[in-house]
CSV table of C-alpha atoms in Angstrom, one decimal:
chain,number,residue,atom,x,y,z
A,1,UNK,CA,-54.6,-11.2,-93.4
A,2,UNK,CA,-52.3,-11.8,-90.4
A,3,UNK,CA,-49.5,-13.0,-92.6
A,4,UNK,CA,-49.9,-10.0,-95.0
A,5,UNK,CA,-49.9,-7.5,-92.1
A,6,UNK,CA,-46.8,-9.0,-90.6
A,7,UNK,CA,-45.0,-8.9,-94.0
A,8,UNK,CA,-46.1,-5.3,-94.5
A,9,UNK,CA,-44.8,-4.4,-91.0
A,10,UNK,CA,-41.4,-5.9,-91.8
A,11,UNK,CA,-41.2,-3.9,-95.0
A,12,UNK,CA,-42.0,-0.7,-93.2
A,13,UNK,CA,-39.4,-1.4,-90.7
A,14,UNK,CA,-36.8,-2.2,-93.3
A,15,UNK,CA,-37.6,1.0,-95.2
A,16,UNK,CA,-37.5,3.1,-92.0
A,17,UNK,CA,-34.1,1.6,-91.1
A,18,UNK,CA,-32.4,1.7,-94.4
A,19,UNK,CA,-34.4,3.3,-97.2
A,20,UNK,CA,-35.8,6.6,-95.9
A,21,UNK,CA,-35.3,9.6,-98.1
A,22,UNK,CA,-37.3,12.7,-99.1
A,23,UNK,CA,-38.1,11.1,-102.5
A,24,UNK,CA,-39.6,8.0,-100.9
A,25,UNK,CA,-41.6,10.1,-98.4
A,26,UNK,CA,-43.0,12.3,-101.2
A,27,UNK,CA,-44.0,9.1,-103.1
A,28,UNK,CA,-45.8,7.7,-100.0
A,29,UNK,CA,-47.5,11.1,-99.5
A,30,UNK,CA,-48.6,11.2,-103.1
A,31,UNK,CA,-50.1,7.8,-103.0
A,32,UNK,CA,-52.1,8.7,-99.8
A,33,UNK,CA,-50.6,5.6,-97.9
A,34,UNK,CA,-51.3,7.1,-94.4
A,35,UNK,CA,-54.9,8.0,-95.4
A,36,UNK,CA,-55.3,4.5,-96.7
A,37,UNK,CA,-54.1,2.7,-93.6
A,38,UNK,CA,-56.4,4.8,-91.4
A,39,UNK,CA,-59.3,4.2,-93.6
A,40,UNK,CA,-58.8,0.4,-93.5
A,41,UNK,CA,-58.6,0.4,-89.7
A,42,UNK,CA,-61.8,2.4,-89.5
A,43,UNK,CA,-63.7,0.4,-91.9
A,44,UNK,CA,-62.7,-3.2,-90.8
A,45,UNK,CA,-64.9,-4.8,-88.2
A,46,UNK,CA,-63.0,-8.0,-87.9
A,47,UNK,CA,-59.8,-6.7,-86.4
A,48,UNK,CA,-59.4,-7.3,-82.7
A,49,UNK,CA,-58.1,-4.5,-80.4
A,50,UNK,CA,-54.7,-6.1,-80.3
A,51,UNK,CA,-54.5,-6.2,-84.1
A,52,UNK,CA,-55.2,-2.5,-84.3
A,53,UNK,CA,-52.6,-1.8,-81.7
A,54,UNK,CA,-50.0,-3.7,-83.7
A,55,UNK,CA,-50.9,-1.7,-86.8
A,56,UNK,CA,-50.8,1.5,-85.0
A,57,UNK,CA,-47.4,0.7,-83.5
A,58,UNK,CA,-46.0,0.0,-87.0
A,59,UNK,CA,-47.4,3.2,-88.4
A,60,UNK,CA,-46.3,5.4,-85.5
A,61,UNK,CA,-42.8,3.9,-85.5
A,62,UNK,CA,-42.6,4.7,-89.2
A,63,UNK,CA,-43.8,8.2,-88.6
A,64,UNK,CA,-41.2,8.7,-85.9
A,65,UNK,CA,-38.5,7.7,-88.2
A,66,UNK,CA,-39.7,9.7,-91.2
A,67,UNK,CA,-40.1,12.9,-89.1
A,68,UNK,CA,-36.3,13.1,-89.0
A,69,UNK,CA,-36.3,13.8,-92.7
A,70,UNK,CA,-39.7,15.5,-93.3
A,71,UNK,CA,-42.9,16.2,-91.4
A,72,UNK,CA,-45.0,15.5,-94.4
A,73,UNK,CA,-46.4,12.1,-93.3
A,74,UNK,CA,-47.0,13.3,-89.8
A,75,UNK,CA,-49.1,16.1,-91.4
A,76,UNK,CA,-51.0,13.5,-93.4
A,77,UNK,CA,-51.7,11.6,-90.1
A,78,UNK,CA,-53.2,14.7,-88.7
A,79,UNK,CA,-55.2,15.8,-91.8
A,80,UNK,CA,-56.7,12.3,-92.0
A,81,UNK,CA,-57.9,12.5,-88.4
A,82,UNK,CA,-55.3,10.1,-87.1
A,83,UNK,CA,-55.3,11.6,-83.6
A,84,UNK,CA,-59.2,11.5,-83.6
A,85,UNK,CA,-58.9,7.8,-84.5
A,86,UNK,CA,-56.8,7.2,-81.4
A,87,UNK,CA,-59.3,8.9,-79.2
A,88,UNK,CA,-62.3,6.9,-80.8
A,89,UNK,CA,-60.3,3.7,-80.4
A,90,UNK,CA,-59.6,4.2,-76.8
A,91,UNK,CA,-63.3,5.1,-76.0
A,92,UNK,CA,-64.4,2.0,-77.9
A,93,UNK,CA,-62.1,-0.2,-75.9
A,94,UNK,CA,-63.4,1.6,-72.8
A,95,UNK,CA,-67.0,0.6,-73.6
A,96,UNK,CA,-66.0,-3.1,-74.2
A,97,UNK,CA,-64.4,-3.2,-70.8
A,98,UNK,CA,-67.9,-2.8,-69.3
A,99,UNK,CA,-69.3,-5.7,-71.3
A,100,UNK,CA,-66.6,-8.4,-71.2
A,101,UNK,CA,-65.4,-10.7,-68.5
A,102,UNK,CA,-62.2,-10.6,-66.4
A,103,UNK,CA,-60.0,-12.5,-68.8
A,104,UNK,CA,-61.0,-10.4,-71.8
A,105,UNK,CA,-60.6,-7.2,-69.6
A,106,UNK,CA,-56.9,-8.1,-68.9
A,107,UNK,CA,-56.3,-8.1,-72.6
A,108,UNK,CA,-58.1,-4.7,-73.0
A,109,UNK,CA,-56.1,-3.3,-70.2
A,110,UNK,CA,-53.0,-4.3,-71.9
A,111,UNK,CA,-54.3,-2.5,-75.0
A,112,UNK,CA,-54.8,0.6,-72.9
A,113,UNK,CA,-51.3,0.6,-71.6
A,114,UNK,CA,-49.7,0.0,-75.0
A,115,UNK,CA,-51.8,2.6,-76.8
A,116,UNK,CA,-51.2,5.3,-74.3
A,117,UNK,CA,-47.5,4.5,-74.2
A,118,UNK,CA,-47.5,4.7,-77.9
A,119,UNK,CA,-49.1,8.2,-77.8
A,120,UNK,CA,-46.6,9.4,-75.3
A,121,UNK,CA,-43.8,8.5,-77.7
A,122,UNK,CA,-45.7,10.3,-80.5
A,123,UNK,CA,-45.5,13.4,-78.4
A,124,UNK,CA,-41.8,13.7,-79.1
A,125,UNK,CA,-42.3,13.3,-82.9
A,126,UNK,CA,-42.1,16.2,-85.4
A,127,UNK,CA,-41.5,19.9,-84.8
A,128,UNK,CA,-43.7,22.7,-83.6
A,129,UNK,CA,-43.2,26.4,-82.9
A,130,UNK,CA,-43.2,27.1,-79.2
A,131,UNK,CA,-44.4,30.3,-77.5
A,132,UNK,CA,-42.6,32.1,-74.7
A,133,UNK,CA,-44.1,31.6,-71.2
A,134,UNK,CA,-45.3,35.3,-71.0
A,135,UNK,CA,-45.6,36.7,-74.4
A,136,UNK,CA,-46.1,40.5,-74.1
A,137,UNK,CA,-45.1,43.3,-76.4
A,138,UNK,CA,-44.8,45.8,-73.6
A,139,UNK,CA,-41.5,44.9,-71.8
A,140,UNK,CA,-42.5,47.0,-68.8
A,141,UNK,CA,-45.7,45.2,-68.5
A,142,UNK,CA,-44.0,41.9,-69.0
A,143,UNK,CA,-41.6,42.4,-66.1
A,144,UNK,CA,-44.7,43.2,-63.9
A,145,UNK,CA,-46.4,40.0,-64.9
A,146,UNK,CA,-43.3,38.0,-64.2
A,147,UNK,CA,-42.8,39.5,-60.8
A,148,UNK,CA,-46.4,39.0,-60.0
A,149,UNK,CA,-46.7,35.3,-60.8
A,150,UNK,CA,-43.2,33.9,-60.3
A,151,UNK,CA,-41.9,32.3,-57.2
A,152,UNK,CA,-38.4,33.2,-55.9
A,153,UNK,CA,-35.5,31.9,-58.1
A,154,UNK,CA,-37.8,30.7,-60.8
A,155,UNK,CA,-36.4,30.1,-64.3
A,156,UNK,CA,-38.0,28.9,-67.4
A,157,UNK,CA,-36.3,25.6,-68.0
A,158,UNK,CA,-34.5,24.8,-71.2
A,159,UNK,CA,-35.2,21.6,-73.1
A,160,UNK,CA,-32.7,19.2,-71.6
A,161,UNK,CA,-32.5,16.7,-74.6
A,162,UNK,CA,-33.8,16.5,-78.2
A,163,UNK,CA,-35.6,13.3,-77.5
A,164,UNK,CA,-37.5,14.6,-74.3
A,165,UNK,CA,-38.8,17.9,-75.5
A,166,UNK,CA,-42.5,18.1,-76.3
A,167,UNK,CA,-42.8,18.7,-80.1
A,168,UNK,CA,-46.1,17.3,-81.1
A,169,UNK,CA,-48.7,19.6,-79.2
A,170,UNK,CA,-51.4,18.5,-81.6
A,171,UNK,CA,-51.2,15.0,-80.3
A,172,UNK,CA,-51.3,16.2,-76.7
A,173,UNK,CA,-54.2,18.4,-77.4
A,174,UNK,CA,-56.3,15.5,-78.8
A,175,UNK,CA,-55.4,13.2,-76.0
A,176,UNK,CA,-56.5,15.7,-73.3
A,177,UNK,CA,-60.1,15.5,-74.7
A,178,UNK,CA,-60.2,11.8,-73.8
A,179,UNK,CA,-60.1,12.4,-70.0
A,180,UNK,CA,-63.4,14.3,-69.5
A,181,UNK,CA,-65.3,12.0,-72.0
A,182,UNK,CA,-64.5,8.7,-70.1
A,183,UNK,CA,-65.7,7.6,-66.8
A,184,UNK,CA,-63.4,4.5,-66.7
A,185,UNK,CA,-61.0,4.9,-63.8
A,186,UNK,CA,-58.3,2.9,-65.4
A,187,UNK,CA,-58.2,4.9,-68.6
A,188,UNK,CA,-58.3,8.3,-66.8
A,189,UNK,CA,-55.5,7.2,-64.5
A,190,UNK,CA,-53.4,6.0,-67.4
A,191,UNK,CA,-53.9,9.3,-69.1
A,192,UNK,CA,-53.0,11.4,-66.1
A,193,UNK,CA,-49.9,9.2,-65.5
A,194,UNK,CA,-48.9,9.8,-69.1
A,195,UNK,CA,-49.3,13.6,-68.7
A,196,UNK,CA,-47.2,13.3,-65.5
A,197,UNK,CA,-44.5,11.3,-67.5
A,198,UNK,CA,-44.4,14.0,-70.1
A,199,UNK,CA,-43.9,16.7,-67.5
A,200,UNK,CA,-41.3,14.7,-65.8
A,201,UNK,CA,-39.5,13.9,-69.0
A,202,UNK,CA,-38.5,17.4,-69.4
A,203,UNK,CA,-39.6,20.2,-67.2
A,204,UNK,CA,-39.7,22.5,-70.3
A,205,UNK,CA,-42.7,20.4,-71.5
A,206,UNK,CA,-45.3,22.0,-69.1
A,207,UNK,CA,-44.4,25.4,-70.4
A,208,UNK,CA,-44.7,24.3,-74.0
A,209,UNK,CA,-48.0,22.8,-73.3
A,210,UNK,CA,-49.3,25.5,-70.9
A,211,UNK,CA,-51.5,27.3,-73.4
A,212,UNK,CA,-53.5,24.1,-74.0
A,213,UNK,CA,-55.0,24.3,-70.5
A,214,UNK,CA,-55.0,20.6,-70.1
A,215,UNK,CA,-55.6,20.4,-66.4
A,216,UNK,CA,-58.1,23.2,-66.5
A,217,UNK,CA,-60.3,21.3,-68.8
A,218,UNK,CA,-60.1,18.2,-66.6
A,219,UNK,CA,-60.9,20.1,-63.5
A,220,UNK,CA,-64.4,21.0,-64.8
A,221,UNK,CA,-65.6,17.5,-64.2
A,222,UNK,CA,-63.2,16.3,-61.5
A,223,UNK,CA,-66.0,16.0,-59.0
A,224,UNK,CA,-67.5,13.2,-61.1
A,225,UNK,CA,-64.5,11.1,-61.2
A,226,UNK,CA,-63.5,8.4,-58.6
A,227,UNK,CA,-61.2,9.0,-55.7
A,228,UNK,CA,-58.1,7.6,-57.4
A,229,UNK,CA,-58.4,9.9,-60.4
A,230,UNK,CA,-59.0,12.9,-58.2
A,231,UNK,CA,-55.9,12.1,-56.2
A,232,UNK,CA,-53.8,11.8,-59.4
A,233,UNK,CA,-55.2,15.2,-60.6
A,234,UNK,CA,-54.2,17.0,-57.4
A,235,UNK,CA,-50.9,15.4,-57.4
A,236,UNK,CA,-50.2,16.9,-60.8
A,237,UNK,CA,-51.1,20.4,-59.7
A,238,UNK,CA,-48.7,20.0,-56.7
A,239,UNK,CA,-46.0,18.6,-59.0
A,240,UNK,CA,-46.2,21.8,-61.2
A,241,UNK,CA,-46.0,24.1,-58.1
A,242,UNK,CA,-43.4,22.2,-56.1
A,243,UNK,CA,-41.1,20.6,-58.7
A,244,UNK,CA,-41.2,23.3,-61.3
A,245,UNK,CA,-41.2,26.1,-58.7
A,246,UNK,CA,-43.9,27.8,-60.8
A,247,UNK,CA,-47.2,29.4,-59.9
A,248,UNK,CA,-49.8,27.5,-62.0
A,249,UNK,CA,-52.2,30.4,-62.1
A,250,UNK,CA,-54.8,28.8,-64.3
A,251,UNK,CA,-54.8,25.7,-62.3
A,252,UNK,CA,-55.2,27.5,-59.1
A,253,UNK,CA,-58.1,29.4,-60.5
A,254,UNK,CA,-59.7,26.1,-61.6
A,255,UNK,CA,-59.2,24.8,-58.0
A,256,UNK,CA,-61.0,27.8,-56.6
A,257,UNK,CA,-63.9,27.2,-58.8
A,258,UNK,CA,-64.0,23.6,-57.6
A,259,UNK,CA,-64.1,24.8,-54.0
A,260,UNK,CA,-66.5,27.5,-54.6
A,261,UNK,CA,-69.0,25.3,-56.4
A,262,UNK,CA,-68.7,22.5,-53.7
A,263,UNK,CA,-70.5,19.9,-55.8
A,264,UNK,CA,-69.0,17.0,-53.8
A,265,UNK,CA,-67.8,17.4,-50.2
A,266,UNK,CA,-65.0,14.9,-50.6
A,267,UNK,CA,-63.6,16.6,-53.6
A,268,UNK,CA,-63.7,19.9,-51.8
A,269,UNK,CA,-61.7,18.3,-49.0
A,270,UNK,CA,-59.0,17.0,-51.4
A,271,UNK,CA,-58.9,20.3,-53.2
A,272,UNK,CA,-58.5,22.2,-49.9
A,273,UNK,CA,-55.8,19.8,-48.7
A,274,UNK,CA,-53.8,20.5,-51.8
A,275,UNK,CA,-54.2,24.2,-51.4
A,276,UNK,CA,-53.1,24.2,-47.8
A,277,UNK,CA,-50.2,21.8,-48.6
A,278,UNK,CA,-48.8,24.3,-51.0
A,279,UNK,CA,-49.1,27.1,-48.4
A,280,UNK,CA,-47.1,24.9,-46.0
A,281,UNK,CA,-44.4,24.3,-48.5
A,282,UNK,CA,-44.0,27.9,-49.8
A,283,UNK,CA,-45.3,31.0,-48.1
A,284,UNK,CA,-45.0,32.8,-51.5
A,285,UNK,CA,-48.5,31.5,-52.2
A,286,UNK,CA,-49.9,33.8,-49.5
A,287,UNK,CA,-49.8,36.6,-52.0
A,288,UNK,CA,-50.7,34.4,-55.0
A,289,UNK,CA,-54.0,33.1,-53.3
A,290,UNK,CA,-55.1,36.7,-52.7
A,291,UNK,CA,-54.5,37.6,-56.4
A,292,UNK,CA,-56.4,34.6,-57.9
A,293,UNK,CA,-59.3,35.0,-55.5
A,294,UNK,CA,-58.7,31.8,-53.3
A,295,UNK,CA,-58.7,34.0,-50.1
A,296,UNK,CA,-62.4,35.1,-50.8
A,297,UNK,CA,-63.3,31.5,-51.6
A,298,UNK,CA,-61.8,30.3,-48.3
A,299,UNK,CA,-64.0,32.9,-46.4
A,300,UNK,CA,-67.0,31.6,-48.3
A,301,UNK,CA,-66.1,28.1,-47.2
A,302,UNK,CA,-65.8,29.3,-43.5
A,303,UNK,CA,-69.3,30.8,-43.6
A,304,UNK,CA,-70.6,27.4,-44.8
A,305,UNK,CA,-68.7,25.8,-41.9
A,306,UNK,CA,-70.4,28.2,-39.5
A,307,UNK,CA,-73.8,27.1,-40.8
A,308,UNK,CA,-72.8,23.5,-40.4
A,309,UNK,CA,-71.7,24.3,-36.7
A,310,UNK,CA,-75.1,25.9,-36.2
A,311,UNK,CA,-77.0,22.9,-37.5
A,312,UNK,CA,-74.8,20.5,-35.5
A,313,UNK,CA,-75.2,22.6,-32.4
A,314,UNK,CA,-79.0,22.5,-32.6
A,315,UNK,CA,-78.9,18.7,-33.3
A,316,UNK,CA,-76.7,18.1,-30.3
A,317,UNK,CA,-79.0,20.1,-28.0
A,318,UNK,CA,-82.0,18.2,-29.2
A,319,UNK,CA,-80.2,14.8,-28.8
A,320,UNK,CA,-79.1,15.8,-25.3
A,321,UNK,CA,-82.6,16.7,-24.3
A,322,UNK,CA,-84.0,13.5,-25.6
A,323,UNK,CA,-81.3,11.4,-23.9
A,324,UNK,CA,-81.4,13.4,-20.6
A,325,UNK,CA,-83.8,10.9,-19.0
A,326,UNK,CA,-81.6,8.0,-20.1
A,327,UNK,CA,-78.4,9.5,-18.8
A,328,UNK,CA,-76.8,9.4,-22.3
A,329,UNK,CA,-74.9,12.0,-24.3
A,330,UNK,CA,-74.4,11.4,-28.0
A,331,UNK,CA,-70.8,12.3,-29.0
A,332,UNK,CA,-70.2,14.4,-32.1
A,333,UNK,CA,-68.7,12.5,-35.0
A,334,UNK,CA,-66.1,14.0,-37.4
A,335,UNK,CA,-67.1,14.0,-41.1
A,336,UNK,CA,-66.1,15.6,-44.3
A,337,UNK,CA,-67.7,18.9,-43.3
A,338,UNK,CA,-65.6,19.0,-40.2
A,339,UNK,CA,-62.5,18.1,-42.1
A,340,UNK,CA,-63.1,20.7,-44.7
A,341,UNK,CA,-63.8,23.4,-42.1
A,342,UNK,CA,-60.6,22.8,-40.2
A,343,UNK,CA,-58.5,22.8,-43.4
A,344,UNK,CA,-60.1,26.1,-44.4
A,345,UNK,CA,-59.4,27.7,-41.0
A,346,UNK,CA,-55.8,26.4,-41.1
A,347,UNK,CA,-55.4,27.9,-44.6
A,348,UNK,CA,-56.9,31.2,-43.5
A,349,UNK,CA,-54.6,31.3,-40.4
A,350,UNK,CA,-51.6,31.0,-42.8
A,351,UNK,CA,-52.9,33.6,-45.3
A,352,UNK,CA,-53.5,36.2,-42.5
A,353,UNK,CA,-50.2,35.6,-40.7
A,354,UNK,CA,-48.2,38.7,-41.0
A,355,UNK,CA,-50.1,40.0,-44.1
A,356,UNK,CA,-52.1,43.2,-43.4
A,357,UNK,CA,-53.5,43.2,-47.0
A,358,UNK,CA,-54.9,39.7,-46.6
A,359,UNK,CA,-56.4,40.6,-43.2
A,360,UNK,CA,-58.1,43.7,-44.6
A,361,UNK,CA,-59.6,41.6,-47.4
A,362,UNK,CA,-60.7,39.0,-44.9
A,363,UNK,CA,-62.5,41.8,-42.9
A,364,UNK,CA,-64.1,43.2,-46.0
A,365,UNK,CA,-65.6,39.8,-46.9
A,366,UNK,CA,-67.2,39.6,-43.4
A,367,UNK,CA,-64.8,37.0,-42.1
A,368,UNK,CA,-64.2,38.6,-38.7
A,369,UNK,CA,-67.9,38.6,-38.0
A,370,UNK,CA,-68.2,35.0,-39.0
A,371,UNK,CA,-65.3,34.1,-36.7
A,372,UNK,CA,-66.9,35.7,-33.7
A,373,UNK,CA,-70.3,34.2,-34.4
A,374,UNK,CA,-68.7,30.8,-34.4
A,375,UNK,CA,-67.9,31.4,-30.7
A,376,UNK,CA,-71.6,30.9,-30.1
A,377,UNK,CA,-71.3,27.2,-31.0
A,378,UNK,CA,-68.5,26.7,-28.5
A,379,UNK,CA,-65.9,26.3,-31.3
A,380,UNK,CA,-62.5,27.2,-30.1
A,381,UNK,CA,-60.1,25.2,-32.2
A,382,UNK,CA,-56.4,26.1,-32.5
A,383,UNK,CA,-56.9,27.1,-36.2
A,384,UNK,CA,-59.7,29.6,-35.2
A,385,UNK,CA,-57.8,31.0,-32.3
A,386,UNK,CA,-54.8,31.7,-34.7
A,387,UNK,CA,-57.2,33.8,-36.9
A,388,UNK,CA,-58.5,35.6,-33.9
A,389,UNK,CA,-54.9,36.4,-32.9
A,390,UNK,CA,-54.1,37.9,-36.3
A,391,UNK,CA,-57.3,40.0,-36.3
A,392,UNK,CA,-56.6,41.4,-32.8
A,393,UNK,CA,-52.9,42.2,-33.7
A,394,UNK,CA,-53.7,43.9,-36.9
A,395,UNK,CA,-54.5,47.5,-37.5
A,396,UNK,CA,-57.9,48.3,-36.1
A,397,UNK,CA,-57.9,45.2,-33.9
A,398,UNK,CA,-59.5,47.1,-31.0
A,399,UNK,CA,-62.9,46.8,-32.7
A,400,UNK,CA,-62.4,43.1,-33.2
A,401,UNK,CA,-61.4,42.8,-29.5
A,402,UNK,CA,-64.6,44.5,-28.4
A,403,UNK,CA,-66.7,42.3,-30.8
A,404,UNK,CA,-65.1,39.2,-29.4
A,405,UNK,CA,-65.8,40.1,-25.8
A,406,UNK,CA,-69.3,41.2,-26.7
A,407,UNK,CA,-70.0,37.8,-28.2
A,408,UNK,CA,-68.4,35.9,-25.3
A,409,UNK,CA,-70.6,37.9,-22.8
A,410,UNK,CA,-73.7,37.2,-25.0
A,411,UNK,CA,-72.7,33.5,-24.8
A,412,UNK,CA,-72.6,33.6,-21.0
A,413,UNK,CA,-76.0,35.4,-20.8
A,414,UNK,CA,-77.5,32.9,-23.2
A,415,UNK,CA,-76.1,30.0,-21.0
A,416,UNK,CA,-77.6,31.4,-17.8
A,417,UNK,CA,-81.0,31.7,-19.3
A,418,UNK,CA,-81.1,28.2,-20.7
A,419,UNK,CA,-83.2,25.5,-19.1
A,420,UNK,CA,-81.0,23.4,-16.7
A,421,UNK,CA,-79.8,20.3,-18.3
A,422,UNK,CA,-76.9,19.1,-16.2
A,423,UNK,CA,-74.7,17.2,-18.7
A,424,UNK,CA,-75.3,19.8,-21.3
A,425,UNK,CA,-74.3,22.7,-19.0
A,426,UNK,CA,-71.2,20.9,-17.8
A,427,UNK,CA,-70.0,20.3,-21.3
A,428,UNK,CA,-70.6,23.8,-22.6
A,429,UNK,CA,-69.1,25.3,-19.4
A,430,UNK,CA,-66.0,23.2,-19.9
A,431,UNK,CA,-65.7,24.3,-23.6
A,432,UNK,CA,-66.1,27.9,-22.7
A,433,UNK,CA,-63.5,27.8,-20.0
A,434,UNK,CA,-61.1,26.2,-22.5
A,435,UNK,CA,-61.8,28.9,-25.1
A,436,UNK,CA,-61.4,31.7,-22.5
A,437,UNK,CA,-58.1,30.3,-21.3
A,438,UNK,CA,-56.8,30.0,-24.8
A,439,UNK,CA,-57.9,33.6,-25.7
A,440,UNK,CA,-56.2,34.9,-22.4
A,441,UNK,CA,-53.1,33.2,-23.6
A,442,UNK,CA,-53.4,35.1,-27.0
A,443,UNK,CA,-53.9,38.4,-25.2
């Protein structure tokens, strides 16, 4: 069979190079050649993964050549579940990776790489009708939508070259379903890299594929993926916002859902770091985050951080009392909750800076009360003090000033009535003096 397959491959290449015509393509279509090839690959149990890859390479190379004359064979490939076969094949190789040894895994990894590279090339095969970025019959409403979601100087990019434009959206739609279904880090990373390559190949490709919601689908299970995959995913979101100078509204909403659900703390930290990084790069996201609901999610995360500070403060007091007789004080250790809290406070500080609308929403969500309650736990970080400054300097800041002073006075009364534990009192008094001096600097 190996010799026959090699001979058939050579014949296909010769026809593709010298003998393609609409008559030949119609003949191949009438005889059901594509369906027969796919059926043989499905039924055979003796083919090794590398053999199937070689056959797929031959078929796809022929499809690419034939699509210049007619899309009839490419349609045959779709109608006979060719894209689904690619998915099933990769998932099958994924399962074999878990069973085999290191040497066989190297071969299978090579299969992964070649198959995914092959599917990327298949993306540029054929023709498809593309929709405009914002399709809206009402021109007035369309201009409002564009102004609402565009960054400054944004332009929808044109396809730079015929070979780089994304024309086979069906293939991309099938490939995106492989990501959530596989837990293999190698496969997921290869697919995300392939998507990144497609976006980099031509900036117009993202807008052609935007309606498929590729990253939004993947975001639903991102917390179940390894760190390497999560990092690649968030890099993709940053690429869209930074390199394309575009507001990825759907992706940002997906990130807000990740942050609000908070399934895994490490994922929430990476998600928040991405959101804060976008704010640092472009302050246009200050209004965007308000519109997509990220501001409210940040306030929710801040309330969780306050609860964490409360639990940590109680634990520290208990440890100090236990270690008082030994003369020991257990230092607090930074962890993911601390990192997430500081990132959220930094993001809120940037969102409130110079924005009365965001500040009003922050207050309506109970953010100002939460900030002042955090003072009870001797928390006077620079990020928090920046938020306090924005609250005091905004309209109605007099009430916030009174609440802040009230909470600080309650703190002092609480400290006076506490049982005398020398080291604990020294630590808390020092922190309070630091916080007061910082607040005096703000005032």
